[in-house]
Short mmCIF file of N, CA and C in Angstrom, two decimals:
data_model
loop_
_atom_site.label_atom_id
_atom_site.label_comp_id
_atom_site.label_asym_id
_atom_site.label_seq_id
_atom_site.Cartn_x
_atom_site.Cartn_y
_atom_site.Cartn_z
N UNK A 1 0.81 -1.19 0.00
CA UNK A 1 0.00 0.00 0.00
C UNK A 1 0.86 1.25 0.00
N UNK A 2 1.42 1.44 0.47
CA UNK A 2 2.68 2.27 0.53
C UNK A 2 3.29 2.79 -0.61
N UNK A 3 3.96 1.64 -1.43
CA UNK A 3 4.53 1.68 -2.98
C UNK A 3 3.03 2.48 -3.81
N UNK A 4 2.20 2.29 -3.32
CA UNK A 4 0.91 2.91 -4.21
C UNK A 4 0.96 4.28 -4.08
N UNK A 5 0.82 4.46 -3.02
CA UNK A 5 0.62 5.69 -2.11
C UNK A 5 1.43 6.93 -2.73
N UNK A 6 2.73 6.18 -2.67
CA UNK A 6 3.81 7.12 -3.35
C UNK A 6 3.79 7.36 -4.99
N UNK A 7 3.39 6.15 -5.70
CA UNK A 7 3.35 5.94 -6.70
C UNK A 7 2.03 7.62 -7.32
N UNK A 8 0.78 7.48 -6.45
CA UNK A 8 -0.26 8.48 -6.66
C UNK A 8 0.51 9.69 -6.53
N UNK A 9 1.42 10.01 -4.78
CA UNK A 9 1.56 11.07 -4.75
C UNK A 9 2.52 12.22 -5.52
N UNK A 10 3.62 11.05 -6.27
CA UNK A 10 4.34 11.37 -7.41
C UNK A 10 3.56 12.08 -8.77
N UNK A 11 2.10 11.15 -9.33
CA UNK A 11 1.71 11.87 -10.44
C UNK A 11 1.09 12.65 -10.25
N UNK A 12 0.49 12.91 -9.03
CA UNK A 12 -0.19 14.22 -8.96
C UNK A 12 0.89 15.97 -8.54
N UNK A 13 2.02 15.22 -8.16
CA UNK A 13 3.12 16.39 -8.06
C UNK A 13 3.54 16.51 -9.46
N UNK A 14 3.68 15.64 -10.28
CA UNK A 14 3.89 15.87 -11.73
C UNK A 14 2.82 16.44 -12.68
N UNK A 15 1.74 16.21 -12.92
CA UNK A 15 0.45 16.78 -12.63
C UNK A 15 0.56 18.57 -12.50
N UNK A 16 0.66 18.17 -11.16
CA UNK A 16 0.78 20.24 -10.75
C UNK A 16 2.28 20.71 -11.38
N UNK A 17 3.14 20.00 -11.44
CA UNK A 17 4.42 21.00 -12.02
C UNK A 17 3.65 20.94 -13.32
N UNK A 18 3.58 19.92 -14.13
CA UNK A 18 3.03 20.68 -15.22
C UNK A 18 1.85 21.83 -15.80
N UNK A 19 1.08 21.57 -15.12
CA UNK A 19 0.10 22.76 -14.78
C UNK A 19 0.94 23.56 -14.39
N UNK A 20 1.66 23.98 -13.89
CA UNK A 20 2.60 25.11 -13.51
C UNK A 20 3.21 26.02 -14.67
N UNK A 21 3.54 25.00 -15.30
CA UNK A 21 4.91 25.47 -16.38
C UNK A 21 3.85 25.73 -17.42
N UNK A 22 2.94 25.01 -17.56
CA UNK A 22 1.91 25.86 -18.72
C UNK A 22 1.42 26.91 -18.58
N UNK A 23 1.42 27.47 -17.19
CA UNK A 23 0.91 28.75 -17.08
C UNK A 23 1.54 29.91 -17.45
N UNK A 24 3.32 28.98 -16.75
CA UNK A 24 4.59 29.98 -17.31
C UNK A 24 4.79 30.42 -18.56
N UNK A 25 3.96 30.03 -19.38
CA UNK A 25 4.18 29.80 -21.11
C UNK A 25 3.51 31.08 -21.45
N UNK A 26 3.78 31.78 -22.16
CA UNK A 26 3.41 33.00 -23.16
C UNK A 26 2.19 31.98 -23.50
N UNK A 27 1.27 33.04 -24.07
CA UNK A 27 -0.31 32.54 -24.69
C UNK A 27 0.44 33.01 -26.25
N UNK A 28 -0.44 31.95 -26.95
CA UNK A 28 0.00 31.67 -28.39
C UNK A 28 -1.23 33.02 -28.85
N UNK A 29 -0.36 33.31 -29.88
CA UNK A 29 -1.71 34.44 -30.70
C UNK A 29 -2.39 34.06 -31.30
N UNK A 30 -3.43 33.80 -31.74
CA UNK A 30 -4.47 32.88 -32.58
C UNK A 30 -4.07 33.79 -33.86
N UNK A 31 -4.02 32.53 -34.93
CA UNK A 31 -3.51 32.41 -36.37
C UNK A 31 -5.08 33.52 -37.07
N UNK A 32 -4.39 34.48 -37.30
CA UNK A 32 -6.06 35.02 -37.93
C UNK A 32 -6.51 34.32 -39.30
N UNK A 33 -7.52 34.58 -39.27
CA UNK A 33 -8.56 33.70 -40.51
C UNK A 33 -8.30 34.79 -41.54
N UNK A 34 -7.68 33.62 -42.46
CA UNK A 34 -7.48 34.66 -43.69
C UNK A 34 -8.15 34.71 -45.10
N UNK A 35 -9.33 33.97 -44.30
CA UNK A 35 -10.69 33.65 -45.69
C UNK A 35 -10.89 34.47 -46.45
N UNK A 36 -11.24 35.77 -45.64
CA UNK A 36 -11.81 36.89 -46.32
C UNK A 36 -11.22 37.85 -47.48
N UNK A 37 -9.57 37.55 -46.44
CA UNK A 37 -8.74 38.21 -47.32
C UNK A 37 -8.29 37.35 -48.69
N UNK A 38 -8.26 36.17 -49.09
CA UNK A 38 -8.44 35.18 -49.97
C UNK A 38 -9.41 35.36 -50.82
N UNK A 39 -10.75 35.59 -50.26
CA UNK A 39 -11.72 36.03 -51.19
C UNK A 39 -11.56 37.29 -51.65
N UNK A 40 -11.15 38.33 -51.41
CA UNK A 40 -11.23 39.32 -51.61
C UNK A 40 -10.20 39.76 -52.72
N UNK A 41 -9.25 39.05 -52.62
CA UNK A 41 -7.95 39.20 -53.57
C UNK A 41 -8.30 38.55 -55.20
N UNK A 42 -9.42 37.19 -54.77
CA UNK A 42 -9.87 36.55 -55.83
C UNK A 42 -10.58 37.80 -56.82
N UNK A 43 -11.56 38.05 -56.01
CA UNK A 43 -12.75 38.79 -56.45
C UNK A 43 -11.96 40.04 -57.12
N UNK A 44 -10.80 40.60 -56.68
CA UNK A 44 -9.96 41.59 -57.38
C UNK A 44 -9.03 41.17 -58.70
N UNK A 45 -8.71 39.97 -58.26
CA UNK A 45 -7.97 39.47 -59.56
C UNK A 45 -8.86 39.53 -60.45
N UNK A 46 -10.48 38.81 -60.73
CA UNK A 46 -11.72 38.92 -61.61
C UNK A 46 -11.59 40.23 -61.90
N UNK A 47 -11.73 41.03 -61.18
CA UNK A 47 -12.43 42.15 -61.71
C UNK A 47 -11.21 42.97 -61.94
N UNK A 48 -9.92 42.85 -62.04
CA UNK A 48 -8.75 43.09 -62.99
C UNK A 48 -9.01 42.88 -63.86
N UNK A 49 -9.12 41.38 -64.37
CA UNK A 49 -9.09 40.33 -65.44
C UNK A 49 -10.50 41.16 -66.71
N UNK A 50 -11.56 41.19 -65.62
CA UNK A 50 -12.47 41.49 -66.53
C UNK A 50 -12.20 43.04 -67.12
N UNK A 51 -11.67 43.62 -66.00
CA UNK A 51 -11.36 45.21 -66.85
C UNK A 51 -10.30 45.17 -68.07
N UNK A 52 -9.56 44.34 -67.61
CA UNK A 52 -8.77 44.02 -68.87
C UNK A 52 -8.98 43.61 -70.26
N UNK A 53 -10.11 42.85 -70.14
CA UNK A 53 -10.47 42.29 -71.16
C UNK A 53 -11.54 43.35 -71.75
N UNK A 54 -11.83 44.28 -71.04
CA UNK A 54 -13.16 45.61 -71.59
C UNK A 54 -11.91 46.86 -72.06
N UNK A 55 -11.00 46.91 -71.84
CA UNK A 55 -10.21 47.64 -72.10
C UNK A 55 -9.66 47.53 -73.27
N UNK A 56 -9.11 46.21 -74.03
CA UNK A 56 -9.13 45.66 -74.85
C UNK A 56 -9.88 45.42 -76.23
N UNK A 57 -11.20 45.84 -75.78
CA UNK A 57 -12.33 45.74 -76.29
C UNK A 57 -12.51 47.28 -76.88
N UNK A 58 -11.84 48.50 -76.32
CA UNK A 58 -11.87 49.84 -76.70
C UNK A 58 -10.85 50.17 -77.78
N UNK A 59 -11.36 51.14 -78.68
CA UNK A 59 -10.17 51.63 -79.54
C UNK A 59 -9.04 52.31 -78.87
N UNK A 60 -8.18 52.42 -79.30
CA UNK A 60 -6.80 52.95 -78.61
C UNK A 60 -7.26 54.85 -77.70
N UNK A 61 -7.77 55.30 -78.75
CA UNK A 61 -8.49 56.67 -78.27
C UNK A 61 -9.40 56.49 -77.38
N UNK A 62 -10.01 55.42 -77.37
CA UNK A 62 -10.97 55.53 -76.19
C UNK A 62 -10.59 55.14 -74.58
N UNK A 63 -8.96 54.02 -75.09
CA UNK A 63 -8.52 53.90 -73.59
C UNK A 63 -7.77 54.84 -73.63
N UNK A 64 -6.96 56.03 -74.19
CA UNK A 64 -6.42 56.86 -73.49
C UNK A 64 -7.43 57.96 -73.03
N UNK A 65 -8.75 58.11 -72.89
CA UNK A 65 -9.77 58.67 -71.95
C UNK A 65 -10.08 57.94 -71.17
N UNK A 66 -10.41 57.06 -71.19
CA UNK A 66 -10.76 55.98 -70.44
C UNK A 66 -9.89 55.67 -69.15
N UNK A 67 -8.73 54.99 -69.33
CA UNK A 67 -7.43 54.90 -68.56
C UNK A 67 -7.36 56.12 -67.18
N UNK A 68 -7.44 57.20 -67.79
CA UNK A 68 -7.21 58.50 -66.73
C UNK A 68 -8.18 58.81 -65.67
N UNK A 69 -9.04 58.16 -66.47
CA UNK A 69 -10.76 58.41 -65.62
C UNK A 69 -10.61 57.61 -65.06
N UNK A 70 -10.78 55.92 -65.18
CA UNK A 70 -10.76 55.21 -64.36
C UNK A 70 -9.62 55.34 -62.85
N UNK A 71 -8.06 55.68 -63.36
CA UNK A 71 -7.06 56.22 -62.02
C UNK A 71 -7.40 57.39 -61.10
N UNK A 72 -8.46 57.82 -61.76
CA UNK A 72 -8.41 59.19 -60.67
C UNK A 72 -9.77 58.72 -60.09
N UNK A 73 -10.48 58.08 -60.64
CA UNK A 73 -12.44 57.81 -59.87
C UNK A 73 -13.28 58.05 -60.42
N UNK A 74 -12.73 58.99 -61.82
CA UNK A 74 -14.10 59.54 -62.40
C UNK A 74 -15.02 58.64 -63.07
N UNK A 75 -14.76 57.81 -63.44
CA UNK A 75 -15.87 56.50 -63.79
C UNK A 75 -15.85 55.39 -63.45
N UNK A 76 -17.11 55.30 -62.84
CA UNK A 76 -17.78 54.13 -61.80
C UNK A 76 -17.55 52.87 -62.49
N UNK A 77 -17.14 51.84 -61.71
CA UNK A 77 -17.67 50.50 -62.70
C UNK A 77 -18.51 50.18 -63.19
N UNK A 78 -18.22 49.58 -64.73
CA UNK A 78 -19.39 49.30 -65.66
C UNK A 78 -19.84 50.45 -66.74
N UNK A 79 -19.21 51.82 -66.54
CA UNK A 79 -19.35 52.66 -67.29
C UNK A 79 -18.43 52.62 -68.19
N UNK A 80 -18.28 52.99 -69.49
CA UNK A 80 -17.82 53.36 -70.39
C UNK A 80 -17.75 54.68 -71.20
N UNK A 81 -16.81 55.08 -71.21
CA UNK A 81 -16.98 56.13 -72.46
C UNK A 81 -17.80 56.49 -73.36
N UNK A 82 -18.91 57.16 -73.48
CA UNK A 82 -19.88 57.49 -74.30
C UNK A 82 -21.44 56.87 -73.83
N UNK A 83 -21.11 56.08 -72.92
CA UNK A 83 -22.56 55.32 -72.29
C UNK A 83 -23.17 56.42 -71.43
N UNK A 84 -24.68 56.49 -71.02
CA UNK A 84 -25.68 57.57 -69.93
C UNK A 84 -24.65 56.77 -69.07
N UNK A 85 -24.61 57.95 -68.47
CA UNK A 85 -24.72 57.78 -66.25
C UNK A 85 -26.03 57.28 -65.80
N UNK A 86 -26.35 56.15 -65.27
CA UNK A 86 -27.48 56.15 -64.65
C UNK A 86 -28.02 56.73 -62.99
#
């Protein structure tokens, strides 16, 4: 009974040192979720891709109006050169 005794009171002192030393431990930073930013880069590559391909689609004169407007803001997506503003 004895050999037991000691045997318990050993893993439960091992037990608490380790509980100890985990406390001692820096907290880990949680890995942020980078879903959104994944989607979001997608959805920008598309809508690169697709401006590219509408750009393409313009005569040379129309992307050098075009081009300047779009870098500064002056036309919304989906507009074109010569199309109503809705």
């Amino acid at each position: 009974m004895g050999i037991a005794v000691n045997v318990l009171r050993n893993t439960t002192r091992a037990a608490r040192r380790h509980q100890r030393a985990l406390g001692r431990l820096p907290l880990r930073d949680a890995v942020p979720d980078f879903a959104d930013e994944l989607v979001a880069r997608l959805a920008d590559a598309d809508q690169l891709a697709a401006a590219q391909r509408a750009l393409r689609a313009l005569r040379r004169s129309e992307r050098e109006v075009f081009t300047p407007c779009v870098w500064s803001g002056l036309v919304s997506a989906g507009q074109r050169p010569g199309s109503r503003a809705s």
